[in-house]
Amino acid sequence: MVNRKTWREFRESGLLWWINMILHTFGWAIVIEVDVDGEITEAYPARVKFRGFSEQNNSDGYTAVSKYMKDNADILEVESNG
């Protein structure tokens, strides 16, 4: 099953932050470009110098991922069982 999602949904779920935390270990990140209206116009992988995020970004990220897991726990469990 493939259910296409938007970059906005991926970002708002906290999963972009989560994945970028892992990618930062290797000096990589998924970069998104956002226009003045808040619309995501492009996304691409990039090599980066920085490692990690600010305490506030981490707090926001953990909150978003926790909410995503709470809101999707039932379907994630069903999907994981085949």
Tab-separated table of N, CA, C and O in Angstrom:
chain	number	residue	atom	x	y	z
A	1	MET	N	0.828	-1.171	0.000
A	1	MET	CA	0.000	0.000	0.000
A	1	MET	C	0.878	1.243	0.000
A	1	MET	O	1.862	1.316	0.738
A	2	VAL	N	0.542	2.192	-0.812
A	2	VAL	CA	1.206	3.491	-0.826
A	2	VAL	C	0.117	4.549	-0.789
A	2	VAL	O	-0.792	4.545	-1.615
A	3	ASN	N	0.212	5.420	0.196
A	3	ASN	CA	-0.748	6.510	0.342
A	3	ASN	C	0.046	7.806	0.344
A	3	ASN	O	0.639	8.180	1.363
A	4	ARG	N	0.087	8.468	-0.815
A	4	ARG	CA	0.902	9.667	-0.966
A	4	ARG	C	0.468	10.755	0.013
A	4	ARG	O	-0.720	11.004	0.204
A	5	LYS	N	1.445	11.398	0.620
A	5	LYS	CA	1.222	12.494	1.558
A	5	LYS	C	1.972	13.728	1.080
A	5	LYS	O	2.846	13.648	0.219
A	6	THR	N	1.656	14.858	1.661
A	6	THR	CA	2.326	16.098	1.289
A	6	THR	C	3.539	16.339	2.188
A	6	THR	O	3.630	15.800	3.292
A	7	TRP	N	4.450	17.176	1.703
A	7	TRP	CA	5.591	17.571	2.523
A	7	TRP	C	5.105	18.313	3.759
A	7	TRP	O	5.679	18.203	4.832
A	8	ARG	N	4.011	19.080	3.620
A	8	ARG	CA	3.459	19.820	4.760
A	8	ARG	C	3.038	18.846	5.860
A	8	ARG	O	3.355	19.039	7.029
A	9	GLU	N	2.318	17.778	5.480
A	9	GLU	CA	1.878	16.798	6.474
A	9	GLU	C	3.077	16.109	7.126
A	9	GLU	O	3.098	15.894	8.340
A	10	PHE	N	4.072	15.762	6.324
A	10	PHE	CA	5.282	15.123	6.851
A	10	PHE	C	5.973	16.040	7.853
A	10	PHE	O	6.358	15.616	8.941
A	11	ARG	N	6.069	17.310	7.498
A	11	ARG	CA	6.717	18.290	8.381
A	11	ARG	C	5.906	18.490	9.657
A	11	ARG	O	6.456	18.486	10.761
A	12	GLU	N	4.595	18.665	9.538
A	12	GLU	CA	3.756	18.931	10.699
A	12	GLU	C	3.673	17.737	11.650
A	12	GLU	O	3.453	17.918	12.849
A	13	SER	N	3.868	16.540	11.125
A	13	SER	CA	3.839	15.343	11.979
A	13	SER	C	5.067	15.251	12.885
A	13	SER	O	5.081	14.478	13.836
A	14	GLY	N	6.089	16.037	12.579
A	14	GLY	CA	7.341	15.970	13.317
A	14	GLY	C	8.331	14.991	12.711
A	14	GLY	O	9.476	14.908	13.147
A	15	LEU	N	7.894	14.264	11.686
A	15	LEU	CA	8.760	13.236	11.115
A	15	LEU	C	9.927	13.815	10.319
A	15	LEU	O	11.007	13.212	10.284
A	16	LEU	N	9.763	14.990	9.721
A	16	LEU	CA	10.902	15.616	9.035
A	16	LEU	C	11.988	15.945	10.055
A	16	LEU	O	13.169	15.655	9.835
A	17	TRP	N	11.598	16.509	11.191
A	17	TRP	CA	12.551	16.793	12.261
A	17	TRP	C	13.217	15.502	12.733
A	17	TRP	O	14.436	15.440	12.893
A	18	TRP	N	12.425	14.469	12.960
A	18	TRP	CA	12.938	13.185	13.458
A	18	TRP	C	13.975	12.601	12.495
A	18	TRP	O	15.070	12.200	12.910
A	19	ILE	N	13.640	12.553	11.219
A	19	ILE	CA	14.555	12.010	10.209
A	19	ILE	C	15.806	12.873	10.101
A	19	ILE	O	16.917	12.355	9.993
A	20	ASN	N	15.625	14.188	10.163
A	20	ASN	CA	16.797	15.058	10.071
A	20	ASN	C	17.716	14.907	11.284
A	20	ASN	O	18.933	15.052	11.159
A	21	MET	N	17.166	14.588	12.443
A	21	MET	CA	18.037	14.305	13.596
A	21	MET	C	18.958	13.138	13.279
A	21	MET	O	20.148	13.169	13.602
A	22	ILE	N	18.413	12.113	12.664
A	22	ILE	CA	19.229	10.951	12.296
A	22	ILE	C	20.222	11.324	11.193
A	22	ILE	O	21.413	10.998	11.274
A	23	LEU	N	19.746	12.016	10.173
A	23	LEU	CA	20.612	12.395	9.057
A	23	LEU	C	21.752	13.315	9.494
A	23	LEU	O	22.856	13.245	8.937
A	24	HIS	N	21.514	14.163	10.488
A	24	HIS	CA	22.567	15.061	10.971
A	24	HIS	C	23.787	14.292	11.454
A	24	HIS	O	24.913	14.787	11.360
A	25	THR	N	23.588	13.087	11.952
A	25	THR	CA	24.702	12.253	12.398
A	25	THR	C	25.727	12.067	11.281
A	25	THR	O	26.931	11.989	11.528
A	26	PHE	N	25.238	12.024	10.047
A	26	PHE	CA	26.085	11.764	8.878
A	26	PHE	C	26.360	13.024	8.071
A	26	PHE	O	26.919	12.952	6.973
A	27	GLY	N	25.946	14.188	8.598
A	27	GLY	CA	26.182	15.437	7.891
A	27	GLY	C	25.216	15.660	6.738
A	27	GLY	O	25.548	16.350	5.777
A	28	TRP	N	24.027	15.093	6.846
A	28	TRP	CA	23.007	15.240	5.809
A	28	TRP	C	21.728	15.796	6.417
A	28	TRP	O	21.520	15.727	7.627
A	29	ALA	N	20.847	16.310	5.564
A	29	ALA	CA	19.520	16.751	5.983
A	29	ALA	C	18.606	16.782	4.762
A	29	ALA	O	19.075	16.875	3.623
A	30	ILE	N	17.323	16.675	5.018
A	30	ILE	CA	16.324	16.966	3.997
A	30	ILE	C	15.960	18.428	4.202
A	30	ILE	O	15.513	18.823	5.280
A	31	VAL	N	16.180	19.225	3.186
A	31	VAL	CA	15.914	20.659	3.249
A	31	VAL	C	14.585	20.928	2.546
A	31	VAL	O	14.324	20.373	1.475
A	32	ILE	N	13.766	21.769	3.164
A	32	ILE	CA	12.559	22.212	2.472
A	32	ILE	C	12.631	23.717	2.313
A	32	ILE	O	13.126	24.429	3.197
A	33	GLU	N	12.170	24.196	1.179
A	33	GLU	CA	12.088	25.629	0.939
A	33	GLU	C	10.621	26.023	1.044
A	33	GLU	O	9.747	25.352	0.488
A	34	VAL	N	10.371	27.099	1.779
A	34	VAL	CA	9.013	27.561	2.046
A	34	VAL	C	8.878	28.984	1.529
A	34	VAL	O	9.744	29.838	1.812
A	35	ASP	N	7.789	29.270	0.785
A	35	ASP	CA	7.591	30.628	0.280
A	35	ASP	C	6.954	31.510	1.352
A	35	ASP	O	6.665	31.062	2.465
A	36	VAL	N	6.720	32.774	1.022
A	36	VAL	CA	6.207	33.739	1.998
A	36	VAL	C	4.810	33.384	2.495
A	36	VAL	O	4.407	33.827	3.571
A	37	ASP	N	4.079	32.566	1.738
A	37	ASP	CA	2.738	32.142	2.144
A	37	ASP	C	2.760	30.854	2.968
A	37	ASP	O	1.712	30.334	3.333
A	38	GLY	N	3.960	30.339	3.233
A	38	GLY	CA	4.076	29.115	4.017
A	38	GLY	C	3.950	27.849	3.203
A	38	GLY	O	3.927	26.754	3.753
A	39	GLU	N	3.888	27.976	1.882
A	39	GLU	CA	3.793	26.804	1.010
A	39	GLU	C	5.185	26.240	0.753
A	39	GLU	O	6.136	26.986	0.489
A	40	ILE	N	5.293	24.935	0.832
A	40	ILE	CA	6.566	24.271	0.557
A	40	ILE	C	6.735	24.187	-0.953
A	40	ILE	O	5.896	23.627	-1.655
A	41	THR	N	7.819	24.766	-1.441
A	41	THR	CA	8.034	24.850	-2.878
A	41	THR	C	9.043	23.839	-3.403
A	41	THR	O	9.043	23.532	-4.583
A	42	GLU	N	9.893	23.336	-2.502
A	42	GLU	CA	10.901	22.375	-2.942
A	42	GLU	C	11.427	21.610	-1.736
A	42	GLU	O	11.427	22.119	-0.619
A	43	ALA	N	11.849	20.391	-1.977
A	43	ALA	CA	12.499	19.577	-0.948
A	43	ALA	C	13.622	18.798	-1.613
A	43	ALA	O	13.464	18.302	-2.725
A	44	TYR	N	14.758	18.729	-0.911
A	44	TYR	CA	15.904	18.028	-1.488
A	44	TYR	C	16.870	17.606	-0.379
A	44	TYR	O	16.912	18.222	0.683
A	45	PRO	N	17.664	16.570	-0.618
A	45	PRO	CA	18.699	16.184	0.341
A	45	PRO	C	19.906	17.111	0.180
A	45	PRO	O	20.184	17.597	-0.917
A	46	ALA	N	20.592	17.360	1.296
A	46	ALA	CA	21.766	18.233	1.244
A	46	ALA	C	22.790	17.801	2.287
A	46	ALA	O	22.441	17.238	3.317
A	47	ARG	N	24.052	18.078	1.988
A	47	ARG	CA	25.117	17.934	2.982
A	47	ARG	C	25.094	19.185	3.828
A	47	ARG	O	24.925	20.295	3.312
A	48	VAL	N	25.249	19.022	5.144
A	48	VAL	CA	25.192	20.149	6.061
A	48	VAL	C	26.317	20.056	7.082
A	48	VAL	O	26.814	18.973	7.375
A	49	LYS	N	26.713	21.210	7.626
A	49	LYS	CA	27.753	21.248	8.653
A	49	LYS	C	27.179	21.054	10.043
A	49	LYS	O	27.860	20.566	10.930
A	50	PHE	N	25.955	21.519	10.258
A	50	PHE	CA	25.420	21.510	11.618
A	50	PHE	C	24.975	20.121	12.041
A	50	PHE	O	24.716	19.255	11.228
A	51	ARG	N	24.927	19.954	13.359
A	51	ARG	CA	24.515	18.685	13.954
A	51	ARG	C	23.505	18.997	15.050
A	51	ARG	O	23.830	19.638	16.046
A	52	GLY	N	22.283	18.558	14.856
A	52	GLY	CA	21.274	18.741	15.887
A	52	GLY	C	20.496	20.031	15.750
A	52	GLY	O	20.708	20.826	14.832
A	53	PHE	N	19.571	20.214	16.700
A	53	PHE	CA	18.659	21.344	16.696
A	53	PHE	C	18.673	22.023	18.053
A	53	PHE	O	19.178	21.468	19.032
A	54	SER	N	18.066	23.181	18.126
A	54	SER	CA	17.964	23.901	19.392
A	54	SER	C	17.050	23.142	20.353
A	54	SER	O	16.270	22.276	19.939
A	55	GLU	N	17.149	23.484	21.622
A	55	GLU	CA	16.305	22.836	22.627
A	55	GLU	C	14.820	23.039	22.305
A	55	GLU	O	14.021	22.107	22.428
A	56	GLN	N	14.443	24.239	21.877
A	56	GLN	CA	13.041	24.511	21.553
A	56	GLN	C	12.578	23.685	20.357
A	56	GLN	O	11.491	23.115	20.371
A	57	ASN	N	13.413	23.594	19.314
A	57	ASN	CA	13.053	22.768	18.153
A	57	ASN	C	12.909	21.308	18.543
A	57	ASN	O	12.013	20.618	18.062
A	58	ASN	N	13.794	20.834	19.415
A	58	ASN	CA	13.690	19.448	19.883
A	58	ASN	C	12.411	19.237	20.679
A	58	ASN	O	11.706	18.245	20.485
A	59	SER	N	12.090	20.158	21.567
A	59	SER	CA	10.848	20.037	22.339
A	59	SER	C	9.633	20.022	21.424
A	59	SER	O	8.728	19.182	21.578
A	60	ASP	N	9.606	20.931	20.461
A	60	ASP	CA	8.490	20.972	19.499
A	60	ASP	C	8.430	19.685	18.688
A	60	ASP	O	7.350	19.159	18.422
A	61	GLY	N	9.587	19.180	18.283
A	61	GLY	CA	9.640	17.959	17.492
A	61	GLY	C	9.136	16.754	18.259
A	61	GLY	O	8.327	15.971	17.745
A	62	TYR	N	9.592	16.596	19.494
A	62	TYR	CA	9.125	15.470	20.305
A	62	TYR	C	7.626	15.560	20.552
A	62	TYR	O	6.922	14.545	20.528
A	63	THR	N	7.114	16.761	20.765
A	63	THR	CA	5.679	16.943	20.972
A	63	THR	C	4.906	16.538	19.719
A	63	THR	O	3.896	15.820	19.803
A	64	ALA	N	5.370	16.975	18.555
A	64	ALA	CA	4.678	16.654	17.305
A	64	ALA	C	4.706	15.155	17.022
A	64	ALA	O	3.683	14.572	16.630
A	65	VAL	N	5.854	14.517	17.206
A	65	VAL	CA	5.958	13.074	16.952
A	65	VAL	C	5.098	12.297	17.950
A	65	VAL	O	4.420	11.332	17.578
A	66	SER	N	5.094	12.716	19.204
A	66	SER	CA	4.253	12.053	20.207
A	66	SER	C	2.776	12.155	19.840
A	66	SER	O	2.023	11.178	19.949
A	67	LYS	N	2.356	13.334	19.380
A	67	LYS	CA	0.964	13.516	18.957
A	67	LYS	C	0.652	12.632	17.753
A	67	LYS	O	-0.399	11.992	17.693
A	68	TYR	N	1.580	12.583	16.794
A	68	TYR	CA	1.379	11.735	15.619
A	68	TYR	C	1.207	10.271	16.037
A	68	TYR	O	0.300	9.586	15.560
A	69	MET	N	2.072	9.804	16.925
A	69	MET	CA	1.979	8.404	17.370
A	69	MET	C	0.655	8.155	18.095
A	69	MET	O	0.004	7.136	17.867
A	70	LYS	N	0.252	9.069	18.953
A	70	LYS	CA	-1.007	8.924	19.686
A	70	LYS	C	-2.189	8.873	18.712
A	70	LYS	O	-3.066	8.020	18.824
A	71	ASP	N	-2.212	9.807	17.757
A	71	ASP	CA	-3.321	9.902	16.810
A	71	ASP	C	-3.374	8.742	15.829
A	71	ASP	O	-4.420	8.476	15.239
A	72	ASN	N	-2.243	8.058	15.617
A	72	ASN	CA	-2.167	7.015	14.598
A	72	ASN	C	-1.830	5.638	15.156
A	72	ASN	O	-1.579	4.706	14.390
A	73	ALA	N	-1.846	5.490	16.473
A	73	ALA	CA	-1.419	4.235	17.102
A	73	ALA	C	-2.215	3.030	16.616
A	73	ALA	O	-1.632	1.977	16.315
A	74	ASP	N	-3.517	3.159	16.524
A	74	ASP	CA	-4.338	2.008	16.140
A	74	ASP	C	-4.008	1.517	14.730
A	74	ASP	O	-3.794	0.330	14.511
A	75	ILE	N	-3.933	2.434	13.778
A	75	ILE	CA	-3.664	2.027	12.392
A	75	ILE	C	-2.225	1.533	12.255
A	75	ILE	O	-1.956	0.586	11.507
A	76	LEU	N	-1.285	2.142	12.979
A	76	LEU	CA	0.102	1.666	12.920
A	76	LEU	C	0.221	0.245	13.436
A	76	LEU	O	0.947	-0.575	12.868
A	77	GLU	N	-0.526	-0.076	14.492
A	77	GLU	CA	-0.498	-1.434	15.020
A	77	GLU	C	-1.106	-2.420	14.016
A	77	GLU	O	-0.521	-3.482	13.750
A	78	VAL	N	-2.232	-2.062	13.408
A	78	VAL	CA	-2.862	-2.932	12.416
A	78	VAL	C	-1.922	-3.166	11.241
A	78	VAL	O	-1.724	-4.304	10.800
A	79	GLU	N	-1.326	-2.092	10.734
A	79	GLU	CA	-0.416	-2.211	9.587
A	79	GLU	C	0.800	-3.064	9.925
A	79	GLU	O	1.283	-3.830	9.087
A	80	SER	N	1.316	-2.929	11.138
A	80	SER	CA	2.520	-3.674	11.505
A	80	SER	C	2.261	-5.180	11.640
A	80	SER	O	3.179	-5.981	11.522
A	81	ASN	N	1.016	-5.540	11.862
A	81	ASN	CA	0.654	-6.947	11.972
A	81	ASN	C	0.285	-7.573	10.622
A	81	ASN	O	-0.085	-8.744	10.588
A	82	GLY	N	0.382	-6.815	9.576
A	82	GLY	CA	0.110	-7.341	8.234
A	82	GLY	C	-1.337	-7.323	7.952
A	82	GLY	O	-1.944	-7.833	7.130
